[in-house]
mmCIF file of C-alpha atoms in Angstrom:
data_model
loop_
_atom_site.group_PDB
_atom_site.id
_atom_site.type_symbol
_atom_site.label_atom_id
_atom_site.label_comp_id
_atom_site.label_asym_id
_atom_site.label_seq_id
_atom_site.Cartn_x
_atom_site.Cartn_y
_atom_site.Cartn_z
ATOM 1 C CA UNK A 25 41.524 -28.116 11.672
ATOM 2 C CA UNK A 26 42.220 -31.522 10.156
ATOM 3 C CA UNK A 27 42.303 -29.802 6.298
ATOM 4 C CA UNK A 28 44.705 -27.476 7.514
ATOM 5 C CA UNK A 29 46.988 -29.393 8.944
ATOM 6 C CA UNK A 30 47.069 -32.207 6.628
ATOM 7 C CA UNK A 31 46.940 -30.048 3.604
ATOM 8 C CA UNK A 32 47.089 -26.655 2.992
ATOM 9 C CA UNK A 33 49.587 -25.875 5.828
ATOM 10 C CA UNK A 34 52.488 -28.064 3.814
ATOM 11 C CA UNK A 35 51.335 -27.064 0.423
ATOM 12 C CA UNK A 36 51.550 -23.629 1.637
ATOM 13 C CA UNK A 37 52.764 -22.680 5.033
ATOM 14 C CA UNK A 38 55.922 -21.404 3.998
ATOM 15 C CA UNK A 39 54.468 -19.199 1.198
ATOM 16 C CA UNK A 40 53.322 -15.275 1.941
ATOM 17 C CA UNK A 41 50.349 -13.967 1.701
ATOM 18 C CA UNK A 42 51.217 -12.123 -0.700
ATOM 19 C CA UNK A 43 52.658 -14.713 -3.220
ATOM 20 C CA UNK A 44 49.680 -16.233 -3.456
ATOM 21 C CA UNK A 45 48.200 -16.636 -6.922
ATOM 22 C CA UNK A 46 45.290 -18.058 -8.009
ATOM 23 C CA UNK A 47 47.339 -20.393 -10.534
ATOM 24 C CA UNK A 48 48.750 -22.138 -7.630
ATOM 25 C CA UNK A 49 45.372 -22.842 -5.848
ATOM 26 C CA UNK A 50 43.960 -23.907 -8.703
ATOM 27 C CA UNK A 51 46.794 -26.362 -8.935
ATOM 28 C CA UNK A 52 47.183 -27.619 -5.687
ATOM 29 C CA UNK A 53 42.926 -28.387 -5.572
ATOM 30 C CA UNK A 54 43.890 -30.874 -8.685
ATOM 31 C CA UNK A 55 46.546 -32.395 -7.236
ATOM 32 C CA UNK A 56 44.433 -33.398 -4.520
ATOM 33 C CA UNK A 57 42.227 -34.799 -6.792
ATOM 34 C CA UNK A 58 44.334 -36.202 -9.698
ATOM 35 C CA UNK A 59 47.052 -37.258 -7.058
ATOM 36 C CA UNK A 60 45.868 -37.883 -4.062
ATOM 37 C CA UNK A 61 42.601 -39.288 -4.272
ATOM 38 C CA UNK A 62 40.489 -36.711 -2.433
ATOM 39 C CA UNK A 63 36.957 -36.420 -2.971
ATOM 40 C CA UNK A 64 35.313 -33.424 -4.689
ATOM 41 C CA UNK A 65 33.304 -32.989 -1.497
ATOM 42 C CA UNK A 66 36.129 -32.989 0.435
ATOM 43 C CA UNK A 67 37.993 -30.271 -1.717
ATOM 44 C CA UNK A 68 35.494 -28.170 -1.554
ATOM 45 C CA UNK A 69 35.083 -28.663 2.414
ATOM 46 C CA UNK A 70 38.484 -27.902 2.198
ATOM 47 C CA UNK A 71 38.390 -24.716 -0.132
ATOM 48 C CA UNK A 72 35.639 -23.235 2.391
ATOM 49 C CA UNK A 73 38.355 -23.355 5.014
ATOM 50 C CA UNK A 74 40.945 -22.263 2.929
ATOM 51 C CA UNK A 75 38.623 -19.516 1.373
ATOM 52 C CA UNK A 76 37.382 -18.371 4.659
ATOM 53 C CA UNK A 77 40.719 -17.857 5.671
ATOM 54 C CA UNK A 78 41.778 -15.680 2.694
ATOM 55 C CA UNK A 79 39.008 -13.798 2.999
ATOM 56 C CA UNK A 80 40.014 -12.662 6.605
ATOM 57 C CA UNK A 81 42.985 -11.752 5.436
ATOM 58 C CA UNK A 82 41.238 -9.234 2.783
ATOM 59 C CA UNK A 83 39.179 -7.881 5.373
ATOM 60 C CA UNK A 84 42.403 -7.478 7.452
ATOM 61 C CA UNK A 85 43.872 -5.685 4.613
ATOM 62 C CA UNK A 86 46.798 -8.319 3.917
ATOM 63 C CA UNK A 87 45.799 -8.595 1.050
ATOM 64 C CA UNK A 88 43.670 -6.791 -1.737
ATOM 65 C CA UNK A 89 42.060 -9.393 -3.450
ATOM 66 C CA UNK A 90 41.043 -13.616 -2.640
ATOM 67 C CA UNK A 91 42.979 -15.611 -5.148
ATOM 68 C CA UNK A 92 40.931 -18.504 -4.343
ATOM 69 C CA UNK A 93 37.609 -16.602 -5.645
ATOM 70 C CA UNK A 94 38.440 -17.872 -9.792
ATOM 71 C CA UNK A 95 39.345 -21.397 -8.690
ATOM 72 C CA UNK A 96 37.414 -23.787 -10.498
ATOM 73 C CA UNK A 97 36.068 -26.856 -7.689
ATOM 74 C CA UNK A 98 35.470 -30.484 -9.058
ATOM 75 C CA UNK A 99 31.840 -31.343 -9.480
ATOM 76 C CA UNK A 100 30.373 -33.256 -6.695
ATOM 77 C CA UNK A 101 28.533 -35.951 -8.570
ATOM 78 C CA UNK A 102 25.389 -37.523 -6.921
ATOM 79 C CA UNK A 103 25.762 -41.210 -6.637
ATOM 80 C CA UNK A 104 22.424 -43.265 -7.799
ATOM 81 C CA UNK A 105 21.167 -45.506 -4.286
ATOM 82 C CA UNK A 106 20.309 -48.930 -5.266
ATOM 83 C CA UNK A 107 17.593 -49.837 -3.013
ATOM 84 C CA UNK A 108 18.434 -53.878 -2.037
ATOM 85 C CA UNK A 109 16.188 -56.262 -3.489
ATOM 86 C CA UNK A 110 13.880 -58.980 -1.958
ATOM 87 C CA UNK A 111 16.690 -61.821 -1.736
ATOM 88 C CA UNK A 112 19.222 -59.240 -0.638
ATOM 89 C CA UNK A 113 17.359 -57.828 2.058
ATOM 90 C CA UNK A 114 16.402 -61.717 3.378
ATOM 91 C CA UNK A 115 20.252 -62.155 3.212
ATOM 92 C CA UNK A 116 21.116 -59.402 5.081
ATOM 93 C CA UNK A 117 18.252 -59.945 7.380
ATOM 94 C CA UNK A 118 19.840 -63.372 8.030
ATOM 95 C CA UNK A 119 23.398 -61.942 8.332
ATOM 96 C CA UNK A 120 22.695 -59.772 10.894
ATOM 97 C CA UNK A 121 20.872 -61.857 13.263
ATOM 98 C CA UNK A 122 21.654 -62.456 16.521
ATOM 99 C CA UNK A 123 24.394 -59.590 16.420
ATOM 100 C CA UNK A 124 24.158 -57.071 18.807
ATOM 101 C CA UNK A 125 22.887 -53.811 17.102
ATOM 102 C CA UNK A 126 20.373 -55.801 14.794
ATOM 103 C CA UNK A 127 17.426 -53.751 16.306
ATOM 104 C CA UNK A 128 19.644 -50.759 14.270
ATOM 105 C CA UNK A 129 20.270 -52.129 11.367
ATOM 106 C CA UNK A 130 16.423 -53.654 11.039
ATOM 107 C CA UNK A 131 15.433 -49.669 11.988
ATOM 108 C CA UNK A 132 17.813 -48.075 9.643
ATOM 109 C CA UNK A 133 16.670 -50.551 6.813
ATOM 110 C CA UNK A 134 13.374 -50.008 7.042
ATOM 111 C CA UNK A 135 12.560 -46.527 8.010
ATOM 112 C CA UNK A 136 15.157 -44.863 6.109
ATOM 113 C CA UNK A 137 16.490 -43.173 8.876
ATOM 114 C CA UNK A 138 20.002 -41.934 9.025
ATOM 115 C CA UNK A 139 22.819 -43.521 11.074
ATOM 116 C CA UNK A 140 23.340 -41.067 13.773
ATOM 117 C CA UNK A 141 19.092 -40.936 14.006
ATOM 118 C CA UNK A 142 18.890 -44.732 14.386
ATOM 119 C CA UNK A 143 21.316 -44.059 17.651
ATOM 120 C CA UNK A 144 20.042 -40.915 18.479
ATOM 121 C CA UNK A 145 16.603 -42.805 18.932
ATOM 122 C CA UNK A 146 14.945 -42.781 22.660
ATOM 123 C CA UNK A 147 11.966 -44.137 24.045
ATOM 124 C CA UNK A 148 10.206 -41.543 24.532
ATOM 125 C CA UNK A 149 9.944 -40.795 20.830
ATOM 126 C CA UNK A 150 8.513 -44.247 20.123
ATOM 127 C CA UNK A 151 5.061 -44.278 19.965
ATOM 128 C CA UNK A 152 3.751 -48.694 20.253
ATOM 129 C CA UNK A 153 -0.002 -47.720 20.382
ATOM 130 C CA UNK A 154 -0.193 -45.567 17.573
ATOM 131 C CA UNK A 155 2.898 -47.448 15.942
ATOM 132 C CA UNK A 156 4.948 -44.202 15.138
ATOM 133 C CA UNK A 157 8.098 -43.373 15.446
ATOM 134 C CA UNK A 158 9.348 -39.074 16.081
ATOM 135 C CA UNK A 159 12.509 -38.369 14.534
ATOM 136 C CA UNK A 160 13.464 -35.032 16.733
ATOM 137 C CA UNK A 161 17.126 -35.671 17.072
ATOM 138 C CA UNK A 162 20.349 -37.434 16.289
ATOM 139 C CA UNK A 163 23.740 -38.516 18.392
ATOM 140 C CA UNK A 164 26.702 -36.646 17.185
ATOM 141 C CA UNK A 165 30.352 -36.634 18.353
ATOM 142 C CA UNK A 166 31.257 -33.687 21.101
ATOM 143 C CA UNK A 167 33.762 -31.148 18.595
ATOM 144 C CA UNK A 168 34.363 -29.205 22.292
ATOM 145 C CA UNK A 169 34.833 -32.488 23.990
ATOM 146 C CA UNK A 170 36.579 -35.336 21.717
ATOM 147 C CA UNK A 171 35.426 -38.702 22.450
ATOM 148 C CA UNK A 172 32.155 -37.720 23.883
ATOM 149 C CA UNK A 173 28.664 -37.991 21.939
ATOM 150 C CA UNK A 174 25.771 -35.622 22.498
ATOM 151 C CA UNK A 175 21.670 -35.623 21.178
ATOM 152 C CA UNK A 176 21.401 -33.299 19.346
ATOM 153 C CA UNK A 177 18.703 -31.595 17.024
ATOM 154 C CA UNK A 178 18.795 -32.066 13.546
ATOM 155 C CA UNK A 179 20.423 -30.327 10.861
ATOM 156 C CA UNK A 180 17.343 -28.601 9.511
ATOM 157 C CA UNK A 181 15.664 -28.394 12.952
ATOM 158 C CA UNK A 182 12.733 -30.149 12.091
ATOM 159 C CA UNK A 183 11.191 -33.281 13.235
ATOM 160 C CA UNK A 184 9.144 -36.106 11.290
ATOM 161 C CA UNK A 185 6.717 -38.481 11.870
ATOM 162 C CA UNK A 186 7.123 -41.937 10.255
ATOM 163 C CA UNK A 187 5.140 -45.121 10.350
ATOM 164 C CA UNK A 188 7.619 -48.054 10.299
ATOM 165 C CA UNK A 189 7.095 -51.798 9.022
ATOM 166 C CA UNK A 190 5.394 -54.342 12.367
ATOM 167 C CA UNK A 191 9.116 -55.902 12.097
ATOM 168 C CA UNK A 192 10.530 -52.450 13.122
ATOM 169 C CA UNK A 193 7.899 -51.832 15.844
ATOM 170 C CA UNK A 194 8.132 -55.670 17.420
ATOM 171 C CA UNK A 195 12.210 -55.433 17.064
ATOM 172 C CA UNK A 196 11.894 -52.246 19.178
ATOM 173 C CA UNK A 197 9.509 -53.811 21.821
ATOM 174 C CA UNK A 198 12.020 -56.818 22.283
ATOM 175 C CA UNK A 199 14.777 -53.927 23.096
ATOM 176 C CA UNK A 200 12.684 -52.188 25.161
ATOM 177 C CA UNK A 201 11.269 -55.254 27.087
ATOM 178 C CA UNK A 202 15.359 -56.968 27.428
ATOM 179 C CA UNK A 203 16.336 -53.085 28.791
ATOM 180 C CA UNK A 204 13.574 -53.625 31.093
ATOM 181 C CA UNK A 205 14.584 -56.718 32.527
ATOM 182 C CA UNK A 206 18.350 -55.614 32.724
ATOM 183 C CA UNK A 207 17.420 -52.764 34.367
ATOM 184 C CA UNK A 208 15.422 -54.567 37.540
ATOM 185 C CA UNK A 209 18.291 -57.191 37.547
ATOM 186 C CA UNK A 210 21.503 -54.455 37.789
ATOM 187 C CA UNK A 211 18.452 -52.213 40.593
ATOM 188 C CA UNK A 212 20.877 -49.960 42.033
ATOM 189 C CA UNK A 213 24.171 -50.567 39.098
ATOM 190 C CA UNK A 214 22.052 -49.015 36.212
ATOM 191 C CA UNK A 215 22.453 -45.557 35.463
ATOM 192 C CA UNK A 216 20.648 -43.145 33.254
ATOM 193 C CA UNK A 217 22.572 -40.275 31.283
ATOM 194 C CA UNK A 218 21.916 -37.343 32.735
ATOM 195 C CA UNK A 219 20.107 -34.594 30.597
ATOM 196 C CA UNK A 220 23.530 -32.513 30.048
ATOM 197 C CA UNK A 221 25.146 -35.472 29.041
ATOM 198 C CA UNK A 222 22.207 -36.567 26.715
ATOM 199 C CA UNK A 223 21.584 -33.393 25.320
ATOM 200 C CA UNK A 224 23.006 -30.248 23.154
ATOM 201 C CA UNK A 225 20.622 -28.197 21.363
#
């Protein structure tokens, strides 16, 4: 993976099993803090890999004990959000018109809805008449196929129901109606993913 190669194969690819001590995890976790900038959320991404690791190694019988069990992780500190305000959201609103994924940014605005839900959004979970919107899936990047994006379900495998702002539902309409038309003009050109491609559960 990315962690190892970028970090805990040079910090300790050269070092046996063995030899390591808990001292010298602990250290190298706050030099990547202290030193090189990383996040606490990415050290600890990157003690799970590093931990998971070890701990085959116990099971293998390598080693007796995981020296990475005492280390101490930096504390992932929650960020306050700072919803925009009335003049900030006109500005924006003005910013981003006319560009060409304004229907996302007006739907990720106002709903609330994560990034990769906003493009993981199809028309078959818009509901116009009733003016609701299903949030069953999200598009994620292919790990078994780099470059590629997939639908997939989401994280906790559980849909929701919301009930956007008219500006949300009339954006939408506008896309659907200008797919529409660019649809009958290309007849024959215009392709639809296939289900494989447009879906990984």
């Amino acid at each position: 993976t990315k962690h190892c190669n970028n970090h805990i194969v040079p910090a300790f690819g050269a070092c046996k099993l063995s030899e390591l001590k808990p001292h010298a995890i602990q250290a190298f976790y706050n030099n990547l803090q202290e030193s090189k900038g990383l996040s606490a959320k990415t050290i600890k991404n990157l003690h799970g890999v590093f931990h998971k690791a070890l701990a085959q190694a116990v099971k293998a019988g390598y080693i007796r004990a995981n020296p990475a069990d005492s280390c101490e992780l930096p504390r992932i500190e929650k960020k306050d959000i700072a919803p925009l305000t009335d003049s900030e959201i006109k500005s924006f609103l003005t910013a981003i018109r006319g560009d060409q994924y304004e229907a996302c940014f007006i739907a990720a605005l106002f709903t609330g809805m994560r990034r990769s839900e906003v493009l993981g959004l199809t028309w078959d979970n818009v509901d116009f008449d009733k003016g609701l919107i299903t949030v069953k899936r999200q598009l994620q990047r292919d790990r078994d196929n780099k470059g590629q994006f997939l639908l997939t379900s989401l994280k906790n495998n559980k849909s929701r129901c919301i009930s956007p702002a008219p500006l949300v539902m009339n954006t939408l309409k506008s896309v659907k109606a200008k797919q529409t038309k660019d649809r009958l003009k290309a007849c024959l050109l215009y392709t639809s993913p296939s289900p494989r491609d447009r879906q990984k559960s």
